[in-house]
Structures are given as structure tokens and as C-alpha cells.
JSON list of C-alpha atoms in Angstrom, two decimals:
[
{"chain": "A", "resi": 216, "resn": "MET", "atom": "CA", "xyz": [241.10, 154.73, 248.32]},
{"chain": "A", "resi": 217, "resn": "SER", "atom": "CA", "xyz": [244.21, 153.83, 250.27]},
{"chain": "A", "resi": 218, "resn": "THR", "atom": "CA", "xyz": [247.82, 153.76, 249.13]},
{"chain": "A", "resi": 219, "resn": "ARG", "atom": "CA", "xyz": [249.79, 150.67, 250.13]},
{"chain": "A", "resi": 220, "resn": "HIS", "atom": "CA", "xyz": [253.48, 150.76, 251.04]},
{"chain": "A", "resi": 221, "resn": "SER", "atom": "CA", "xyz": [255.81, 147.79, 251.23]},
{"chain": "A", "resi": 222, "resn": "THR", "atom": "CA", "xyz": [258.75, 147.58, 253.64]},
{"chain": "A", "resi": 223, "resn": "SER", "atom": "CA", "xyz": [260.86, 145.07, 251.72]},
{"chain": "A", "resi": 224, "resn": "THR", "atom": "CA", "xyz": [263.94, 147.31, 251.46]},
{"chain": "A", "resi": 225, "resn": "ASP", "atom": "CA", "xyz": [265.37, 149.99, 253.72]},
{"chain": "A", "resi": 226, "resn": "GLU", "atom": "CA", "xyz": [264.25, 152.64, 251.25]},
{"chain": "A", "resi": 227, "resn": "GLU", "atom": "CA", "xyz": [260.72, 151.26, 251.05]},
{"chain": "A", "resi": 228, "resn": "ARG", "atom": "CA", "xyz": [260.56, 150.96, 254.83]},
{"chain": "A", "resi": 229, "resn": "GLU", "atom": "CA", "xyz": [261.52, 154.60, 255.35]},
{"chain": "A", "resi": 230, "resn": "ALA", "atom": "CA", "xyz": [259.05, 155.69, 252.67]},
{"chain": "A", "resi": 231, "resn": "ALA", "atom": "CA", "xyz": [256.28, 153.65, 254.34]},
{"chain": "A", "resi": 232, "resn": "ILE", "atom": "CA", "xyz": [257.00, 155.16, 257.77]},
{"chain": "A", "resi": 233, "resn": "ALA", "atom": "CA", "xyz": [257.09, 158.65, 256.27]},
{"chain": "A", "resi": 234, "resn": "ALA", "atom": "CA", "xyz": [253.82, 158.13, 254.41]},
{"chain": "A", "resi": 235, "resn": "ALA", "atom": "CA", "xyz": [252.04, 156.85, 257.50]},
{"chain": "A", "resi": 236, "resn": "THR", "atom": "CA", "xyz": [253.46, 159.65, 259.64]},
{"chain": "A", "resi": 237, "resn": "GLN", "atom": "CA", "xyz": [252.41, 162.32, 257.15]},
{"chain": "A", "resi": 238, "resn": "ALA", "atom": "CA", "xyz": [248.90, 160.91, 256.85]},
{"chain": "A", "resi": 239, "resn": "LEU", "atom": "CA", "xyz": [248.43, 160.62, 260.61]},
{"chain": "A", "resi": 240, "resn": "ARG", "atom": "CA", "xyz": [249.70, 164.14, 261.24]},
{"chain": "A", "resi": 241, "resn": "ALA", "atom": "CA", "xyz": [247.26, 165.39, 258.62]},
{"chain": "A", "resi": 242, "resn": "GLY", "atom": "CA", "xyz": [244.27, 163.90, 260.44]},
{"chain": "A", "resi": 243, "resn": "GLU", "atom": "CA", "xyz": [243.95, 160.85, 258.22]},
{"chain": "A", "resi": 244, "resn": "VAL", "atom": "CA", "xyz": [243.83, 157.20, 259.25]},
{"chain": "A", "resi": 245, "resn": "ALA", "atom": "CA", "xyz": [246.39, 154.51, 258.50]},
{"chain": "A", "resi": 246, "resn": "VAL", "atom": "CA", "xyz": [246.77, 150.76, 258.87]},
{"chain": "A", "resi": 247, "resn": "ILE", "atom": "CA", "xyz": [250.01, 149.80, 260.62]},
{"chain": "A", "resi": 248, "resn": "PRO", "atom": "CA", "xyz": [251.46, 146.51, 261.86]},
{"chain": "A", "resi": 249, "resn": "THR", "atom": "CA", "xyz": [251.87, 145.78, 265.55]},
{"chain": "A", "resi": 250, "resn": "ASP", "atom": "CA", "xyz": [253.22, 142.81, 267.47]},
{"chain": "A", "resi": 251, "resn": "THR", "atom": "CA", "xyz": [249.72, 141.37, 267.96]},
{"chain": "A", "resi": 252, "resn": "VAL", "atom": "CA", "xyz": [247.50, 142.19, 264.95]},
{"chain": "A", "resi": 253, "resn": "TYR", "atom": "CA", "xyz": [247.37, 144.90, 262.31]},
{"chain": "A", "resi": 254, "resn": "GLY", "atom": "CA", "xyz": [245.86, 148.10, 263.65]},
{"chain": "A", "resi": 255, "resn": "ILE", "atom": "CA", "xyz": [243.93, 151.06, 262.28]},
{"chain": "A", "resi": 256, "resn": "ALA", "atom": "CA", "xyz": [245.50, 154.23, 263.66]},
{"chain": "A", "resi": 257, "resn": "ALA", "atom": "CA", "xyz": [244.60, 157.90, 264.10]},
{"chain": "A", "resi": 258, "resn": "ASP", "atom": "CA", "xyz": [246.09, 160.85, 265.96]},
{"chain": "A", "resi": 259, "resn": "ALA", "atom": "CA", "xyz": [244.78, 160.42, 269.52]},
{"chain": "A", "resi": 260, "resn": "PHE", "atom": "CA", "xyz": [244.53, 164.21, 269.93]},
{"chain": "A", "resi": 261, "resn": "ASP", "atom": "CA", "xyz": [242.49, 164.77, 266.74]},
{"chain": "A", "resi": 262, "resn": "PRO", "atom": "CA", "xyz": [238.79, 164.09, 267.48]},
{"chain": "A", "resi": 263, "resn": "ALA", "atom": "CA", "xyz": [237.85, 164.15, 263.79]},
{"chain": "A", "resi": 264, "resn": "ALA", "atom": "CA", "xyz": [240.52, 161.56, 263.00]},
{"chain": "A", "resi": 265, "resn": "VAL", "atom": "CA", "xyz": [239.31, 159.33, 265.84]},
{"chain": "A", "resi": 266, "resn": "ARG", "atom": "CA", "xyz": [235.77, 159.60, 264.44]},
{"chain": "A", "resi": 267, "resn": "LYS", "atom": "CA", "xyz": [237.13, 158.46, 261.05]},
{"chain": "A", "resi": 268, "resn": "LEU", "atom": "CA", "xyz": [238.74, 155.46, 262.76]},
{"chain": "A", "resi": 269, "resn": "LEU", "atom": "CA", "xyz": [235.51, 154.47, 264.49]},
{"chain": "A", "resi": 270, "resn": "ALA", "atom": "CA", "xyz": [233.48, 154.98, 261.31]},
{"chain": "A", "resi": 271, "resn": "ALA", "atom": "CA", "xyz": [235.89, 152.82, 259.29]},
{"chain": "A", "resi": 272, "resn": "LYS", "atom": "CA", "xyz": [235.39, 149.97, 261.77]},
{"chain": "A", "resi": 273, "resn": "GLY", "atom": "CA", "xyz": [231.64, 150.50, 261.96]},
{"chain": "A", "resi": 274, "resn": "ARG", "atom": "CA", "xyz": [231.95, 151.23, 265.68]},
{"chain": "A", "resi": 275, "resn": "GLY", "atom": "CA", "xyz": [230.32, 153.86, 267.89]},
{"chain": "A", "resi": 276, "resn": "ARG", "atom": "CA", "xyz": [231.65, 156.15, 270.61]},
{"chain": "A", "resi": 277, "resn": "GLU", "atom": "CA", "xyz": [230.67, 153.60, 273.25]},
{"chain": "A", "resi": 278, "resn": "MET", "atom": "CA", "xyz": [233.74, 151.53, 272.26]},
{"chain": "A", "resi": 279, "resn": "PRO", "atom": "CA", "xyz": [236.69, 153.96, 272.40]},
{"chain": "A", "resi": 280, "resn": "PRO", "atom": "CA", "xyz": [240.01, 152.80, 270.95]},
{"chain": "A", "resi": 281, "resn": "PRO", "atom": "CA", "xyz": [243.13, 152.12, 273.03]},
{"chain": "A", "resi": 282, "resn": "VAL", "atom": "CA", "xyz": [246.13, 154.45, 272.79]},
{"chain": "A", "resi": 283, "resn": "LEU", "atom": "CA", "xyz": [249.56, 153.20, 271.73]},
{"chain": "A", "resi": 284, "resn": "VAL", "atom": "CA", "xyz": [252.72, 154.99, 272.88]},
{"chain": "A", "resi": 285, "resn": "ASN", "atom": "CA", "xyz": [256.37, 154.37, 272.07]},
{"chain": "A", "resi": 286, "resn": "ALA", "atom": "CA", "xyz": [257.77, 154.21, 275.62]},
{"chain": "A", "resi": 287, "resn": "PRO", "atom": "CA", "xyz": [256.49, 153.33, 279.11]},
{"chain": "A", "resi": 288, "resn": "GLY", "atom": "CA", "xyz": [257.50, 156.76, 280.42]},
{"chain": "A", "resi": 289, "resn": "THR", "atom": "CA", "xyz": [254.88, 158.40, 278.21]},
{"chain": "A", "resi": 290, "resn": "VAL", "atom": "CA", "xyz": [252.09, 156.91, 280.30]},
{"chain": "A", "resi": 291, "resn": "ASP", "atom": "CA", "xyz": [252.53, 159.55, 283.01]},
{"chain": "A", "resi": 292, "resn": "ALA", "atom": "CA", "xyz": [251.56, 162.26, 280.53]},
{"chain": "A", "resi": 293, "resn": "LEU", "atom": "CA", "xyz": [248.30, 160.41, 279.84]},
{"chain": "A", "resi": 294, "resn": "ALA", "atom": "CA", "xyz": [247.26, 158.88, 283.16]},
{"chain": "A", "resi": 295, "resn": "VAL", "atom": "CA", "xyz": [247.08, 159.57, 286.90]},
{"chain": "A", "resi": 296, "resn": "ASP", "atom": "CA", "xyz": [246.80, 157.52, 290.10]},
{"chain": "A", "resi": 297, "resn": "ILE", "atom": "CA", "xyz": [248.79, 154.65, 288.62]},
{"chain": "A", "resi": 298, "resn": "PRO", "atom": "CA", "xyz": [249.16, 151.80, 291.17]},
{"chain": "A", "resi": 299, "resn": "ASP", "atom": "CA", "xyz": [252.64, 150.51, 291.95]},
{"chain": "A", "resi": 300, "resn": "TRP", "atom": "CA", "xyz": [251.58, 147.06, 290.82]},
{"chain": "A", "resi": 301, "resn": "ALA", "atom": "CA", "xyz": [250.59, 148.47, 287.44]},
{"chain": "A", "resi": 302, "resn": "ARG", "atom": "CA", "xyz": [254.01, 150.07, 287.07]},
{"chain": "A", "resi": 303, "resn": "ALA", "atom": "CA", "xyz": [255.55, 146.68, 287.80]},
{"chain": "A", "resi": 304, "resn": "LEU", "atom": "CA", "xyz": [253.56, 145.27, 284.88]},
{"chain": "A", "resi": 305, "resn": "PHE", "atom": "CA", "xyz": [254.84, 148.07, 282.63]},
{"chain": "A", "resi": 306, "resn": "VAL", "atom": "CA", "xyz": [258.42, 147.18, 283.51]},
{"chain": "A", "resi": 307, "resn": "GLU", "atom": "CA", "xyz": [257.90, 143.47, 282.88]},
{"chain": "A", "resi": 308, "resn": "PHE", "atom": "CA", "xyz": [255.59, 143.43, 279.86]},
{"chain": "A", "resi": 309, "resn": "TRP", "atom": "CA", "xyz": [256.11, 146.66, 277.87]},
{"chain": "A", "resi": 310, "resn": "PRO", "atom": "CA", "xyz": [256.77, 146.64, 275.03]},
{"chain": "A", "resi": 311, "resn": "GLY", "atom": "CA", "xyz": [254.40, 143.73, 274.66]},
{"chain": "A", "resi": 312, "resn": "PRO", "atom": "CA", "xyz": [250.83, 142.40, 274.41]},
{"chain": "A", "resi": 313, "resn": "LEU", "atom": "CA", "xyz": [249.37, 143.98, 277.55]},
{"chain": "A", "resi": 314, "resn": "THR", "atom": "CA", "xyz": [246.86, 146.84, 277.45]},
{"chain": "A", "resi": 315, "resn": "VAL", "atom": "CA", "xyz": [246.21, 148.60, 280.77]},
{"chain": "A", "resi": 316, "resn": "VAL", "atom": "CA", "xyz": [243.17, 150.77, 281.50]},
{"chain": "A", "resi": 317, "resn": "LEU", "atom": "CA", "xyz": [244.04, 153.76, 283.70]},
{"chain": "A", "resi": 318, "resn": "HIS", "atom": "CA", "xyz": [242.51, 156.99, 284.98]},
{"chain": "A", "resi": 319, "resn": "GLN", "atom": "CA", "xyz": [243.28, 159.59, 282.31]},
{"chain": "A", "resi": 320, "resn": "GLN", "atom": "CA", "xyz": [244.80, 163.01, 282.93]},
{"chain": "A", "resi": 321, "resn": "SER", "atom": "CA", "xyz": [241.89, 165.44, 283.22]},
{"chain": "A", "resi": 322, "resn": "SER", "atom": "CA", "xyz": [243.81, 168.09, 281.27]},
{"chain": "A", "resi": 323, "resn": "LEU", "atom": "CA", "xyz": [244.08, 166.02, 278.07]},
{"chain": "A", "resi": 324, "resn": "GLN", "atom": "CA", "xyz": [242.57, 167.74, 275.05]},
{"chain": "A", "resi": 325, "resn": "TRP", "atom": "CA", "xyz": [241.18, 164.76, 273.20]},
{"chain": "A", "resi": 326, "resn": "ASP", "atom": "CA", "xyz": [237.96, 162.88, 272.56]},
{"chain": "A", "resi": 327, "resn": "LEU", "atom": "CA", "xyz": [238.35, 159.12, 272.15]},
{"chain": "A", "resi": 328, "resn": "GLY", "atom": "CA", "xyz": [234.67, 158.40, 272.79]},
{"chain": "A", "resi": 329, "resn": "GLU", "atom": "CA", "xyz": [232.80, 157.41, 275.93]},
{"chain": "A", "resi": 330, "resn": "THR", "atom": "CA", "xyz": [235.87, 156.64, 278.04]},
{"chain": "A", "resi": 331, "resn": "ARG", "atom": "CA", "xyz": [234.34, 157.57, 281.43]},
{"chain": "A", "resi": 332, "resn": "GLY", "atom": "CA", "xyz": [237.56, 159.27, 282.39]},
{"chain": "A", "resi": 333, "resn": "THR", "atom": "CA", "xyz": [239.83, 156.35, 281.53]},
{"chain": "A", "resi": 334, "resn": "VAL", "atom": "CA", "xyz": [242.40, 155.54, 278.87]},
{"chain": "A", "resi": 335, "resn": "ALA", "atom": "CA", "xyz": [243.62, 152.14, 277.70]},
{"chain": "A", "resi": 336, "resn": "VAL", "atom": "CA", "xyz": [247.38, 152.27, 277.03]},
{"chain": "A", "resi": 337, "resn": "ARG", "atom": "CA", "xyz": [249.91, 149.90, 275.47]},
{"chain": "A", "resi": 338, "resn": "VAL", "atom": "CA", "xyz": [253.49, 149.94, 274.17]},
{"chain": "A", "resi": 339, "resn": "PRO", "atom": "CA", "xyz": [253.64, 147.59, 271.16]},
{"chain": "A", "resi": 340, "resn": "ASP", "atom": "CA", "xyz": [256.64, 145.32, 270.67]},
{"chain": "A", "resi": 341, "resn": "HIS", "atom": "CA", "xyz": [257.08, 146.07, 266.98]},
{"chain": "A", "resi": 342, "resn": "PRO", "atom": "CA", "xyz": [259.98, 148.18, 265.67]},
{"chain": "A", "resi": 343, "resn": "LEU", "atom": "CA", "xyz": [258.07, 149.72, 262.79]},
{"chain": "A", "resi": 344, "resn": "ALA", "atom": "CA", "xyz": [255.09, 150.68, 264.95]},
{"chain": "A", "resi": 345, "resn": "LEU", "atom": "CA", "xyz": [257.46, 152.17, 267.53]},
{"chain": "A", "resi": 346, "resn": "GLU", "atom": "CA", "xyz": [259.22, 154.25, 264.86]},
{"chain": "A", "resi": 347, "resn": "ILE", "atom": "CA", "xyz": [255.90, 155.65, 263.67]},
{"chain": "A", "resi": 348, "resn": "LEU", "atom": "CA", "xyz": [254.84, 156.40, 267.24]},
{"chain": "A", "resi": 349, "resn": "ALA", "atom": "CA", "xyz": [258.14, 158.17, 267.91]},
{"chain": "A", "resi": 350, "resn": "ARG", "atom": "CA", "xyz": [257.34, 160.55, 265.04]},
{"chain": "A", "resi": 351, "resn": "THR", "atom": "CA", "xyz": [253.61, 161.04, 265.64]},
{"chain": "A", "resi": 352, "resn": "GLY", "atom": "CA", "xyz": [253.15, 160.83, 269.39]},
{"chain": "A", "resi": 353, "resn": "PRO", "atom": "CA", "xyz": [250.31, 158.81, 270.96]},
{"chain": "A", "resi": 354, "resn": "LEU", "atom": "CA", "xyz": [247.98, 157.15, 268.48]},
{"chain": "A", "resi": 355, "resn": "ALA", "atom": "CA", "xyz": [244.47, 155.82, 268.91]},
{"chain": "A", "resi": 356, "resn": "VAL", "atom": "CA", "xyz": [244.78, 152.29, 267.51]},
{"chain": "A", "resi": 357, "resn": "SER", "atom": "CA", "xyz": [242.15, 149.59, 267.19]},
{"chain": "A", "resi": 358, "resn": "SER", "atom": "CA", "xyz": [242.39, 146.23, 265.46]},
{"chain": "A", "resi": 359, "resn": "ALA", "atom": "CA", "xyz": [242.27, 146.50, 261.67]},
{"chain": "A", "resi": 360, "resn": "ASN", "atom": "CA", "xyz": [238.92, 144.95, 260.91]},
{"chain": "A", "resi": 361, "resn": "LYS", "atom": "CA", "xyz": [235.25, 145.71, 260.56]},
{"chain": "A", "resi": 362, "resn": "THR", "atom": "CA", "xyz": [233.48, 145.24, 263.88]},
{"chain": "A", "resi": 363, "resn": "GLY", "atom": "CA", "xyz": [232.45, 141.62, 264.25]},
{"chain": "A", "resi": 364, "resn": "GLN", "atom": "CA", "xyz": [235.12, 140.33, 261.84]},
{"chain": "A", "resi": 365, "resn": "PRO", "atom": "CA", "xyz": [238.46, 138.73, 262.78]},
{"chain": "A", "resi": 366, "resn": "ALA", "atom": "CA", "xyz": [241.37, 141.14, 263.16]},
{"chain": "A", "resi": 367, "resn": "ALA", "atom": "CA", "xyz": [243.67, 141.34, 260.14]},
{"chain": "A", "resi": 368, "resn": "LEU", "atom": "CA", "xyz": [246.98, 139.50, 260.52]},
{"chain": "A", "resi": 369, "resn": "ASP", "atom": "CA", "xyz": [248.47, 140.88, 257.31]},
{"chain": "A", "resi": 370, "resn": "ALA", "atom": "CA", "xyz": [248.04, 143.83, 254.97]},
{"chain": "A", "resi": 371, "resn": "ASP", "atom": "CA", "xyz": [245.89, 141.83, 252.54]},
{"chain": "A", "resi": 372, "resn": "GLY", "atom": "CA", "xyz": [243.28, 141.18, 255.22]},
{"chain": "A", "resi": 373, "resn": "ALA", "atom": "CA", "xyz": [243.34, 144.80, 256.35]},
{"chain": "A", "resi": 374, "resn": "GLU", "atom": "CA", "xyz": [243.00, 146.12, 252.82]},
{"chain": "A", "resi": 375, "resn": "GLU", "atom": "CA", "xyz": [240.10, 143.77, 252.05]},
{"chain": "A", "resi": 376, "resn": "MET", "atom": "CA", "xyz": [238.12, 145.07, 255.02]},
{"chain": "A", "resi": 377, "resn": "LEU", "atom": "CA", "xyz": [239.27, 148.68, 255.31]},
{"chain": "A", "resi": 378, "resn": "GLY", "atom": "CA", "xyz": [240.95, 149.67, 252.04]},
{"chain": "A", "resi": 379, "resn": "ALA", "atom": "CA", "xyz": [238.15, 152.03, 251.03]},
{"chain": "A", "resi": 380, "resn": "ASP", "atom": "CA", "xyz": [238.11, 153.76, 254.43]},
{"chain": "A", "resi": 381, "resn": "VAL", "atom": "CA", "xyz": [241.79, 154.40, 255.22]},
{"chain": "A", "resi": 382, "resn": "ASP", "atom": "CA", "xyz": [244.42, 156.56, 253.57]},
{"chain": "A", "resi": 383, "resn": "VAL", "atom": "CA", "xyz": [247.63, 154.55, 254.01]},
{"chain": "A", "resi": 384, "resn": "ILE", "atom": "CA", "xyz": [248.36, 150.85, 254.54]},
{"chain": "A", "resi": 385, "resn": "VAL", "atom": "CA", "xyz": [251.84, 149.83, 255.70]},
{"chain": "A", "resi": 386, "resn": "ASP", "atom": "CA", "xyz": [252.57, 146.28, 254.53]},
{"chain": "A", "resi": 387, "resn": "ASP", "atom": "CA", "xyz": [255.18, 144.68, 256.78]},
{"chain": "A", "resi": 388, "resn": "GLY", "atom": "CA", "xyz": [254.17, 141.09, 256.15]},
{"chain": "A", "resi": 389, "resn": "ALA", "atom": "CA", "xyz": [252.33, 138.86, 258.60]},
{"chain": "A", "resi": 390, "resn": "VAL", "atom": "CA", "xyz": [252.33, 140.00, 262.22]},
{"chain": "A", "resi": 391, "resn": "PRO", "atom": "CA", "xyz": [254.54, 137.99, 264.59]},
{"chain": "A", "resi": 392, "resn": "GLY", "atom": "CA", "xyz": [251.89, 137.48, 267.27]},
{"chain": "A", "resi": 393, "resn": "GLY", "atom": "CA", "xyz": [248.51, 136.90, 265.70]},
{"chain": "A", "resi": 394, "resn": "GLU", "atom": "CA", "xyz": [246.55, 137.23, 268.94]},
{"chain": "A", "resi": 395, "resn": "ALA", "atom": "CA", "xyz": [245.12, 140.41, 270.45]},
{"chain": "A", "resi": 396, "resn": "SER", "atom": "CA", "xyz": [246.58, 141.89, 273.63]},
{"chain": "A", "resi": 397, "resn": "THR", "atom": "CA", "xyz": [245.35, 141.02, 277.09]},
{"chain": "A", "resi": 398, "resn": "ILE", "atom": "CA", "xyz": [243.43, 143.95, 278.63]},
{"chain": "A", "resi": 399, "resn": "LEU", "atom": "CA", "xyz": [243.66, 144.68, 282.35]},
{"chain": "A", "resi": 400, "resn": "ASP", "atom": "CA", "xyz": [241.72, 147.32, 284.28]},
{"chain": "A", "resi": 401, "resn": "ALA", "atom": "CA", "xyz": [243.98, 149.17, 286.75]},
{"chain": "A", "resi": 402, "resn": "THR", "atom": "CA", "xyz": [241.48, 151.80, 287.89]},
{"chain": "A", "resi": 403, "resn": "ALA", "atom": "CA", "xyz": [240.58, 150.01, 291.14]},
{"chain": "A", "resi": 404, "resn": "ALA", "atom": "CA", "xyz": [242.53, 148.61, 294.06]},
{"chain": "A", "resi": 405, "resn": "GLU", "atom": "CA", "xyz": [243.00, 145.24, 292.37]},
{"chain": "A", "resi": 406, "resn": "PRO", "atom": "CA", "xyz": [243.53, 144.43, 288.68]},
{"chain": "A", "resi": 407, "resn": "ARG", "atom": "CA", "xyz": [240.52, 143.18, 286.77]},
{"chain": "A", "resi": 408, "resn": "LEU", "atom": "CA", "xyz": [240.70, 141.15, 283.58]},
{"chain": "A", "resi": 409, "resn": "LEU", "atom": "CA", "xyz": [238.71, 142.68, 280.72]},
{"chain": "A", "resi": 410, "resn": "ARG", "atom": "CA", "xyz": [240.00, 140.49, 277.90]},
{"chain": "A", "resi": 411, "resn": "LEU", "atom": "CA", "xyz": [242.28, 137.47, 277.89]},
{"chain": "A", "resi": 412, "resn": "GLY", "atom": "CA", "xyz": [244.68, 137.67, 274.97]},
{"chain": "A", "resi": 413, "resn": "ALA", "atom": "CA", "xyz": [248.29, 136.90, 274.14]},
{"chain": "A", "resi": 414, "resn": "LEU", "atom": "CA", "xyz": [249.56, 137.39, 277.71]},
{"chain": "A", "resi": 415, "resn": "SER", "atom": "CA", "xyz": [248.47, 134.77, 280.22]},
{"chain": "A", "resi": 416, "resn": "VAL", "atom": "CA", "xyz": [246.99, 135.48, 283.64]},
{"chain": "A", "resi": 417, "resn": "GLU", "atom": "CA", "xyz": [249.64, 133.22, 285.19]},
{"chain": "A", "resi": 418, "resn": "LYS", "atom": "CA", "xyz": [252.46, 135.43, 283.90]},
{"chain": "A", "resi": 419, "resn": "ILE", "atom": "CA", "xyz": [250.68, 138.57, 285.09]},
{"chain": "A", "resi": 420, "resn": "ASP", "atom": "CA", "xyz": [250.00, 137.12, 288.55]},
{"chain": "A", "resi": 421, "resn": "ALA", "atom": "CA", "xyz": [253.65, 136.14, 288.92]},
{"chain": "A", "resi": 422, "resn": "VAL", "atom": "CA", "xyz": [254.58, 139.84, 288.67]},
{"chain": "A", "resi": 423, "resn": "LEU", "atom": "CA", "xyz": [251.68, 140.95, 290.88]},
{"chain": "A", "resi": 424, "resn": "ALA", "atom": "CA", "xyz": [252.34, 138.50, 293.72]},
{"chain": "A", "resi": 425, "resn": "PRO", "atom": "CA", "xyz": [254.99, 140.62, 295.51]},
{"chain": "A", "resi": 426, "resn": "HIS", "atom": "CA", "xyz": [252.46, 143.48, 295.59]},
{"chain": "A", "resi": 427, "resn": "GLY", "atom": "CA", "xyz": [249.81, 141.38, 297.33]},
{"chain": "A", "resi": 428, "resn": "VAL", "atom": "CA", "xyz": [247.27, 141.48, 294.50]},
{"chain": "A", "resi": 429, "resn": "SER", "atom": "CA", "xyz": [246.14, 139.14, 291.73]},
{"chain": "A", "resi": 430, "resn": "VAL", "atom": "CA", "xyz": [244.00, 139.33, 288.64]},
{"chain": "A", "resi": 431, "resn": "GLN", "atom": "CA", "xyz": [240.28, 139.40, 289.40]},
{"chain": "A", "resi": 432, "resn": "GLY", "atom": "CA", "xyz": [237.45, 138.26, 287.16]},
{"chain": "A", "resi": 433, "resn": "VAL", "atom": "CA", "xyz": [239.16, 135.07, 286.04]},
{"chain": "A", "resi": 434, "resn": "VAL", "atom": "CA", "xyz": [237.31, 131.76, 285.93]},
{"chain": "A", "resi": 435, "resn": "ARG", "atom": "CA", "xyz": [239.80, 129.06, 286.88]},
{"chain": "A", "resi": 436, "resn": "GLU", "atom": "CA", "xyz": [239.19, 125.35, 286.58]},
{"chain": "A", "resi": 437, "resn": "ASP", "atom": "CA", "xyz": [239.55, 123.27, 289.74]}
]
């Protein structure tokens, strides 16, 4: 059964961050707020913890979780062959609701599932999530819900779905965004849309235009 931590005061906030950090470092799973939806988190470098995350969601290895980091510069420790246009997106939209799929570093000692040599990375625009990430390092984070159910937008929703399967829930009120991140594949010459979320294709294309590329896989109305 999970323990739930409020962030109403400075003291409670620090205690909540410390509890989540301790649990994650110990190979447990925690629910944390992000700028988009609440997420279920595990140490990205602990395969057993990632398995707990997937089991809590009722998800298999064929759907590996994204990885959240606390700064754009961290991406170079996780990925290789990053296109210049992808780096332009990092500058413009991180922290923010954009997840980018990249070729992962072959030397990484982790097992996120059937990634086919890729990693999906994002820097969330949420101060509490960033503080936790600064203390833990990269975290595997998926939306806080059972597979097939809507993502939780507050701690109540997360606890209702996942309370029996996680160790810590950080309650920071309703998330500011409420819509999942946009996912873009940057493993080929041109960016490919995998999921349309909080960040629009028009905003992405405006940054990509100087690099001579645009988002592929988008159905536009005439």
C-alpha cells in the first residue's frame, strides 16, 4: 500500500521530495506530478524497478516507458546521432511537453523493455518533478494510470488506479497541463509524429523550418 505525501507547506514539500527520492533509489515505484499528467516513476537503470512500473500499469515490455531527465544537457549521456534539428527542438521546447525518440547510447546498462535501440526522452516543465530528477537521475516515467484508462490529472485519480501497486504518491494538486506530451521520432532523417499531444505540429514546424525539415506522418485538412 502506498504512502501519500502532500506539498502544501515548504516542510511537507521537502518531505514529499525526500520520500519519493528514497523510494526510487531503493528500487521502488512512485507517483509524481509533471507538467502534463501525473506519472508513475522508477529508476531507469534498475530493470526490476522498471518491471514493477510496467506491471503496475498492466503493460508489457513491448511498450517501454519514456525517460525523464532534469536538463537538456543530460540527453547526450543517453543518446547518440542526435540531428541538429532535434537539438533546436530541445532548446525551444524543453522543459516542456515534447518527448523525442532517439538512438540510445549502446553502453547504457538498463532494460526499459523492447526499445529496439531507442530511448524516448523529455524534460518536464514542473519544478517538483525537476527537483526529484536532480536527486535521482534519469527516471523511467509513464502516465499514472492502468493501461486503457485515462491518465490521472491529480493524486486522487492516481491513487484510485495505482495505490495498491506503488510505494509513494506525491500529491501536488491538479497538474497544470492535463494533456499528454507530443511524441516525435528523431531516429530518421526527418521527424515523424508518433503522438499528437499538448504541443502542436505548427509550433514544432516553425522551429524546424530553418533546418529544411518538417513533421511527417501528419494528416492535414485542405
